[in-house]
Amino acid sequence: EETKLNKMIIEEGIAKLNDRLKGIIYSRYYDNKTQMEIAEELGISQAQVSRLEKSALKQLRKYV
């Protein structure tokens, strides 16, 4: 029961992210892709993916 609640809270937080950040979070944590794989898909550097992921996680901490 607690796991379901936590999952719902996280999903609500993810829904508040912009599409780019949402896509990075889903790719990293649901599709288990590396930052390098995501970078190649988006046509950006791995360092940029790292910064965007960090930003997304920081926002999620505020939401949940």
XYZ file of C-alpha atoms in Angstrom:
64
model
C 0.000 0.000 0.000
C 2.769 2.444 0.910
C 4.632 1.528 -2.289
C 1.555 2.363 -4.379
C 1.214 5.711 -2.637
C 4.888 6.547 -3.166
C 4.615 5.614 -6.836
C 1.558 7.845 -7.249
C 3.331 10.776 -5.597
C 6.378 10.347 -7.832
C 4.206 10.085 -10.958
C 2.416 13.312 -9.994
C 5.766 15.044 -9.577
C 7.021 13.783 -12.931
C 3.839 15.036 -14.605
C 4.747 18.577 -13.484
C 8.107 18.497 -15.282
C 8.485 19.929 -18.770
C 8.492 17.406 -21.610
C 12.276 17.334 -22.018
C 12.955 16.651 -18.339
C 10.100 14.162 -18.179
C 11.584 12.274 -21.126
C 15.018 12.146 -19.499
C 13.608 10.838 -16.205
C 11.551 8.158 -17.963
C 14.519 7.119 -20.103
C 16.876 6.922 -17.120
C 14.667 5.345 -14.477
C 11.974 3.467 -16.399
C 13.851 2.443 -19.565
C 17.200 2.081 -17.735
C 19.122 3.999 -20.399
C 22.520 5.510 -19.738
C 23.129 9.224 -19.922
C 25.219 8.568 -23.022
C 22.364 6.734 -24.756
C 19.982 9.584 -23.967
C 22.535 12.143 -25.165
C 22.869 10.357 -28.490
C 19.078 10.218 -28.912
C 18.665 13.920 -28.106
C 21.749 15.087 -29.998
C 23.301 16.704 -26.928
C 26.328 15.936 -24.765
C 26.328 13.493 -21.859
C 27.242 16.418 -19.583
C 24.085 18.257 -20.673
C 21.997 15.172 -19.918
C 23.638 14.989 -16.498
C 22.776 18.628 -15.762
C 19.198 18.202 -16.990
C 18.741 15.038 -14.935
C 20.071 16.802 -11.849
C 17.686 19.695 -12.453
C 14.736 17.318 -12.892
C 15.542 15.462 -9.673
C 15.868 18.754 -7.797
C 12.420 19.807 -9.054
C 10.943 16.438 -8.126
C 12.217 16.819 -4.574
C 10.268 20.090 -4.340
C 7.085 18.512 -5.679
C 7.061 15.425 -3.460
